[in-house]
């Protein structure tokens, strides 16, 4: 099972982040958290939706992430009303020259305005940090989240714009 190992970077100048890529390069994500440790996500890009079910469980000193595709759209639709925290975001995924995946997220409020931006670098187990920040993002990094504060910057908490605005860094 895959171990989640990522580093998070809070980004400044939300308009500059959005302008790094063309509008069609971003996907729309609606994500909701189910009771317990599971979430569902509907990611839409160029009119095509993909649904996933994810569970993250700490075990043996690591965070195990189990993710599976939901092939029936009605499964997502039936589960959505059961979610208690929801987040809407735009995402751009980029693979860097080291083969690492970067997810750049623009978190959107109920009116569709961006209130927070963050990049996450997905790394193999055992890697502490990426060799470099994605060059396009480097000048926009406001805060490299230390490992001991990663829990403060999870999407389930950042789904609350008031919480995100109150974060100190």
PDB file of C-alpha atoms in Angstrom:
ATOM      1  CA  UNK A   1       0.000   0.000   0.000  1.00  0.00           C
ATOM      2  CA  UNK A   2       1.294   3.450  -0.815  1.00  0.00           C
ATOM      3  CA  UNK A   3       2.726   5.616   1.949  1.00  0.00           C
ATOM      4  CA  UNK A   4       1.750   9.252   1.704  1.00  0.00           C
ATOM      5  CA  UNK A   5       4.855  11.412   1.847  1.00  0.00           C
ATOM      6  CA  UNK A   6       4.452  15.008   0.806  1.00  0.00           C
ATOM      7  CA  UNK A   7       5.719  18.491   1.558  1.00  0.00           C
ATOM      8  CA  UNK A   8       3.403  21.486   1.522  1.00  0.00           C
ATOM      9  CA  UNK A   9       4.098  25.062   0.461  1.00  0.00           C
ATOM     10  CA  UNK A  10       1.758  27.989   1.078  1.00  0.00           C
ATOM     11  CA  UNK A  11       1.711  30.272  -1.952  1.00  0.00           C
ATOM     12  CA  UNK A  12       1.319  34.043  -2.116  1.00  0.00           C
ATOM     13  CA  UNK A  13      -0.132  36.206  -4.898  1.00  0.00           C
ATOM     14  CA  UNK A  14      -3.082  34.018  -5.809  1.00  0.00           C
ATOM     15  CA  UNK A  15      -3.631  35.807  -9.128  1.00  0.00           C
ATOM     16  CA  UNK A  16      -0.007  35.154 -10.134  1.00  0.00           C
ATOM     17  CA  UNK A  17      -0.369  31.452  -9.294  1.00  0.00           C
ATOM     18  CA  UNK A  18      -3.558  31.204 -11.379  1.00  0.00           C
ATOM     19  CA  UNK A  19      -1.847  32.978 -14.291  1.00  0.00           C
ATOM     20  CA  UNK A  20       1.021  30.460 -14.470  1.00  0.00           C
ATOM     21  CA  UNK A  21      -1.128  28.095 -16.557  1.00  0.00           C
ATOM     22  CA  UNK A  22      -3.940  28.483 -19.062  1.00  0.00           C
ATOM     23  CA  UNK A  23      -7.497  28.118 -17.696  1.00  0.00           C
ATOM     24  CA  UNK A  24      -7.972  24.756 -19.476  1.00  0.00           C
ATOM     25  CA  UNK A  25      -4.893  23.356 -17.682  1.00  0.00           C
ATOM     26  CA  UNK A  26      -6.686  23.495 -14.319  1.00  0.00           C
ATOM     27  CA  UNK A  27      -9.178  20.897 -13.127  1.00  0.00           C
ATOM     28  CA  UNK A  28     -12.129  21.545 -10.822  1.00  0.00           C
ATOM     29  CA  UNK A  29     -12.357  19.454  -7.671  1.00  0.00           C
ATOM     30  CA  UNK A  30     -15.268  18.956  -5.304  1.00  0.00           C
ATOM     31  CA  UNK A  31     -14.133  16.991  -2.286  1.00  0.00           C
ATOM     32  CA  UNK A  32     -16.122  15.889   0.745  1.00  0.00           C
ATOM     33  CA  UNK A  33     -15.175  14.138   3.963  1.00  0.00           C
ATOM     34  CA  UNK A  34     -17.186  11.174   5.178  1.00  0.00           C
ATOM     35  CA  UNK A  35     -17.499  10.211   8.853  1.00  0.00           C
ATOM     36  CA  UNK A  36     -14.266   8.495   9.879  1.00  0.00           C
ATOM     37  CA  UNK A  37     -11.106   8.775   7.788  1.00  0.00           C
ATOM     38  CA  UNK A  38     -12.505   8.665   4.251  1.00  0.00           C
ATOM     39  CA  UNK A  39     -13.196  11.220   1.568  1.00  0.00           C
ATOM     40  CA  UNK A  40     -14.723  11.322  -1.892  1.00  0.00           C
ATOM     41  CA  UNK A  41     -13.569  13.511  -4.756  1.00  0.00           C
ATOM     42  CA  UNK A  42     -14.986  14.478  -8.122  1.00  0.00           C
ATOM     43  CA  UNK A  43     -12.294  15.943 -10.374  1.00  0.00           C
ATOM     44  CA  UNK A  44     -13.449  17.470 -13.658  1.00  0.00           C
ATOM     45  CA  UNK A  45     -11.134  18.536 -16.462  1.00  0.00           C
ATOM     46  CA  UNK A  46     -12.280  19.575 -19.908  1.00  0.00           C
ATOM     47  CA  UNK A  47     -15.780  18.299 -19.141  1.00  0.00           C
ATOM     48  CA  UNK A  48     -14.701  14.804 -18.047  1.00  0.00           C
ATOM     49  CA  UNK A  49     -15.352  13.835 -14.408  1.00  0.00           C
ATOM     50  CA  UNK A  50     -13.385  11.248 -12.442  1.00  0.00           C
ATOM     51  CA  UNK A  51     -14.553  10.126  -9.015  1.00  0.00           C
ATOM     52  CA  UNK A  52     -12.373   8.592  -6.295  1.00  0.00           C
ATOM     53  CA  UNK A  53     -12.770   7.243  -2.793  1.00  0.00           C
ATOM     54  CA  UNK A  54      -9.770   7.683  -0.481  1.00  0.00           C
ATOM     55  CA  UNK A  55      -8.959   6.544   3.022  1.00  0.00           C
ATOM     56  CA  UNK A  56      -5.821   7.620   4.895  1.00  0.00           C
ATOM     57  CA  UNK A  57      -4.845   5.626   7.962  1.00  0.00           C
ATOM     58  CA  UNK A  58      -1.812   6.079  10.214  1.00  0.00           C
ATOM     59  CA  UNK A  59      -0.202   2.680  10.823  1.00  0.00           C
ATOM     60  CA  UNK A  60       3.279   1.513  11.693  1.00  0.00           C
ATOM     61  CA  UNK A  61       4.699   5.031  11.850  1.00  0.00           C
ATOM     62  CA  UNK A  62       3.518   5.996   8.376  1.00  0.00           C
ATOM     63  CA  UNK A  63       0.381   7.301   6.704  1.00  0.00           C
ATOM     64  CA  UNK A  64      -1.126   4.698   4.390  1.00  0.00           C
ATOM     65  CA  UNK A  65      -3.266   6.118   1.597  1.00  0.00           C
ATOM     66  CA  UNK A  66      -5.752   3.800  -0.076  1.00  0.00           C
ATOM     67  CA  UNK A  67      -7.417   5.307  -3.139  1.00  0.00           C
ATOM     68  CA  UNK A  68      -9.780   3.652  -5.571  1.00  0.00           C
ATOM     69  CA  UNK A  69     -11.707   4.821  -8.603  1.00  0.00           C
ATOM     70  CA  UNK A  70     -15.473   5.057  -8.297  1.00  0.00           C
ATOM     71  CA  UNK A  71     -16.692   3.964 -11.717  1.00  0.00           C
ATOM     72  CA  UNK A  72     -20.401   4.640 -11.157  1.00  0.00           C
ATOM     73  CA  UNK A  73     -21.154   8.405 -10.932  1.00  0.00           C
ATOM     74  CA  UNK A  74     -24.213   7.616  -8.818  1.00  0.00           C
ATOM     75  CA  UNK A  75     -21.896   6.288  -6.061  1.00  0.00           C
ATOM     76  CA  UNK A  76     -20.386   9.756  -5.654  1.00  0.00           C
ATOM     77  CA  UNK A  77     -23.826  11.364  -5.912  1.00  0.00           C
ATOM     78  CA  UNK A  78     -25.253   9.050  -3.232  1.00  0.00           C
ATOM     79  CA  UNK A  79     -22.320   9.599  -0.853  1.00  0.00           C
ATOM     80  CA  UNK A  80     -22.065  13.396  -1.290  1.00  0.00           C
ATOM     81  CA  UNK A  81     -24.986  14.204   1.074  1.00  0.00           C
ATOM     82  CA  UNK A  82     -23.201  12.179   3.787  1.00  0.00           C
ATOM     83  CA  UNK A  83     -20.110  14.422   3.733  1.00  0.00           C
ATOM     84  CA  UNK A  84     -19.749  16.825   6.629  1.00  0.00           C
ATOM     85  CA  UNK A  85     -16.881  19.020   5.394  1.00  0.00           C
ATOM     86  CA  UNK A  86     -16.532  20.039   1.764  1.00  0.00           C
ATOM     87  CA  UNK A  87     -13.929  21.833  -0.263  1.00  0.00           C
ATOM     88  CA  UNK A  88     -13.989  23.274  -3.774  1.00  0.00           C
ATOM     89  CA  UNK A  89     -10.690  23.914  -5.494  1.00  0.00           C
ATOM     90  CA  UNK A  90      -8.898  24.263  -8.782  1.00  0.00           C
ATOM     91  CA  UNK A  91      -5.880  22.043  -9.292  1.00  0.00           C
ATOM     92  CA  UNK A  92      -2.953  21.979 -11.655  1.00  0.00           C
ATOM     93  CA  UNK A  93      -0.740  18.898 -11.518  1.00  0.00           C
ATOM     94  CA  UNK A  94       2.838  19.149 -12.790  1.00  0.00           C
ATOM     95  CA  UNK A  95       5.678  16.623 -12.896  1.00  0.00           C
ATOM     96  CA  UNK A  96       9.035  18.280 -12.251  1.00  0.00           C
ATOM     97  CA  UNK A  97      12.398  17.456 -13.828  1.00  0.00           C
ATOM     98  CA  UNK A  98      13.104  15.036 -10.948  1.00  0.00           C
ATOM     99  CA  UNK A  99       9.957  13.021 -11.691  1.00  0.00           C
ATOM    100  CA  UNK A 100       8.097  14.318  -8.619  1.00  0.00           C
ATOM    101  CA  UNK A 101       4.428  15.242  -8.805  1.00  0.00           C
ATOM    102  CA  UNK A 102       3.327  18.709  -7.683  1.00  0.00           C
ATOM    103  CA  UNK A 103      -0.331  19.478  -7.016  1.00  0.00           C
ATOM    104  CA  UNK A 104      -1.059  23.208  -7.000  1.00  0.00           C
ATOM    105  CA  UNK A 105      -4.414  23.975  -5.396  1.00  0.00           C
ATOM    106  CA  UNK A 106      -6.449  27.186  -5.389  1.00  0.00           C
ATOM    107  CA  UNK A 107      -9.093  26.879  -2.656  1.00  0.00           C
ATOM    108  CA  UNK A 108     -12.392  28.547  -3.517  1.00  0.00           C
ATOM    109  CA  UNK A 109     -15.071  29.975  -1.255  1.00  0.00           C
ATOM    110  CA  UNK A 110     -18.825  29.603  -1.753  1.00  0.00           C
ATOM    111  CA  UNK A 111     -18.785  32.463  -4.300  1.00  0.00           C
ATOM    112  CA  UNK A 112     -15.922  30.917  -6.300  1.00  0.00           C
ATOM    113  CA  UNK A 113     -13.300  33.421  -5.113  1.00  0.00           C
ATOM    114  CA  UNK A 114      -9.862  32.052  -4.270  1.00  0.00           C
ATOM    115  CA  UNK A 115      -8.995  32.404  -0.564  1.00  0.00           C
ATOM    116  CA  UNK A 116      -5.876  30.214  -0.224  1.00  0.00           C
ATOM    117  CA  UNK A 117      -3.236  28.626  -2.456  1.00  0.00           C
ATOM    118  CA  UNK A 118      -0.966  25.731  -1.659  1.00  0.00           C
ATOM    119  CA  UNK A 119       1.371  23.375  -3.486  1.00  0.00           C
ATOM    120  CA  UNK A 120       2.082  19.825  -2.399  1.00  0.00           C
ATOM    121  CA  UNK A 121       4.995  17.764  -3.645  1.00  0.00           C
ATOM    122  CA  UNK A 122       4.356  14.015  -3.613  1.00  0.00           C
ATOM    123  CA  UNK A 123       7.589  12.159  -2.837  1.00  0.00           C
ATOM    124  CA  UNK A 124       8.690   8.549  -2.481  1.00  0.00           C
ATOM    125  CA  UNK A 125       8.818   7.095   1.007  1.00  0.00           C
ATOM    126  CA  UNK A 126      12.016   8.110   2.804  1.00  0.00           C
ATOM    127  CA  UNK A 127      12.563  11.380   0.911  1.00  0.00           C
ATOM    128  CA  UNK A 128      12.433  14.344   3.318  1.00  0.00           C
ATOM    129  CA  UNK A 129      12.055  17.209   0.839  1.00  0.00           C
ATOM    130  CA  UNK A 130      12.138  17.732  -2.919  1.00  0.00           C
ATOM    131  CA  UNK A 131      15.547  18.670  -4.371  1.00  0.00           C
ATOM    132  CA  UNK A 132      14.048  22.029  -5.352  1.00  0.00           C
ATOM    133  CA  UNK A 133      10.744  23.856  -5.377  1.00  0.00           C
ATOM    134  CA  UNK A 134       9.062  23.798  -8.763  1.00  0.00           C
ATOM    135  CA  UNK A 135      10.844  26.759 -10.455  1.00  0.00           C
ATOM    136  CA  UNK A 136       7.611  28.485 -11.573  1.00  0.00           C
ATOM    137  CA  UNK A 137       6.402  28.466  -7.950  1.00  0.00           C
ATOM    138  CA  UNK A 138       9.652  29.294  -6.151  1.00  0.00           C
ATOM    139  CA  UNK A 139       9.151  33.097  -6.158  1.00  0.00           C
ATOM    140  CA  UNK A 140       5.570  32.638  -4.893  1.00  0.00           C
ATOM    141  CA  UNK A 141       6.325  30.441  -1.854  1.00  0.00           C
ATOM    142  CA  UNK A 142       5.209  32.316   1.256  1.00  0.00           C
ATOM    143  CA  UNK A 143       5.845  29.455   3.675  1.00  0.00           C
ATOM    144  CA  UNK A 144       7.430  26.001   3.458  1.00  0.00           C
ATOM    145  CA  UNK A 145       5.349  24.033   5.936  1.00  0.00           C
ATOM    146  CA  UNK A 146       7.598  22.123   8.369  1.00  0.00           C
ATOM    147  CA  UNK A 147       6.794  18.462   8.945  1.00  0.00           C
ATOM    148  CA  UNK A 148       5.641  19.147  12.501  1.00  0.00           C
ATOM    149  CA  UNK A 149       2.945  21.545  11.202  1.00  0.00           C
ATOM    150  CA  UNK A 150       1.676  19.485   8.238  1.00  0.00           C
ATOM    151  CA  UNK A 151      -1.513  18.588  10.131  1.00  0.00           C
ATOM    152  CA  UNK A 152      -2.510  22.260  10.299  1.00  0.00           C
ATOM    153  CA  UNK A 153      -2.463  22.489   6.501  1.00  0.00           C
ATOM    154  CA  UNK A 154      -4.639  19.536   5.499  1.00  0.00           C
ATOM    155  CA  UNK A 155      -7.539  20.173   3.141  1.00  0.00           C
ATOM    156  CA  UNK A 156     -10.148  19.001   5.638  1.00  0.00           C
ATOM    157  CA  UNK A 157      -9.159  21.947   7.868  1.00  0.00           C
ATOM    158  CA  UNK A 158      -8.449  24.418   5.066  1.00  0.00           C
ATOM    159  CA  UNK A 159     -11.997  23.831   3.786  1.00  0.00           C
ATOM    160  CA  UNK A 160     -12.960  26.516   6.319  1.00  0.00           C
ATOM    161  CA  UNK A 161     -11.896  29.920   4.879  1.00  0.00           C
ATOM    162  CA  UNK A 162     -11.903  31.421   8.383  1.00  0.00           C
ATOM    163  CA  UNK A 163      -9.486  28.746   9.596  1.00  0.00           C
ATOM    164  CA  UNK A 164      -7.215  29.279   6.581  1.00  0.00           C
ATOM    165  CA  UNK A 165      -7.196  33.070   7.126  1.00  0.00           C
ATOM    166  CA  UNK A 166      -6.230  32.630  10.799  1.00  0.00           C
ATOM    167  CA  UNK A 167      -3.180  30.405  10.124  1.00  0.00           C
ATOM    168  CA  UNK A 168       0.067  31.974  11.296  1.00  0.00           C
ATOM    169  CA  UNK A 169       3.254  31.368   9.327  1.00  0.00           C
TER     170      UNK A 169
END
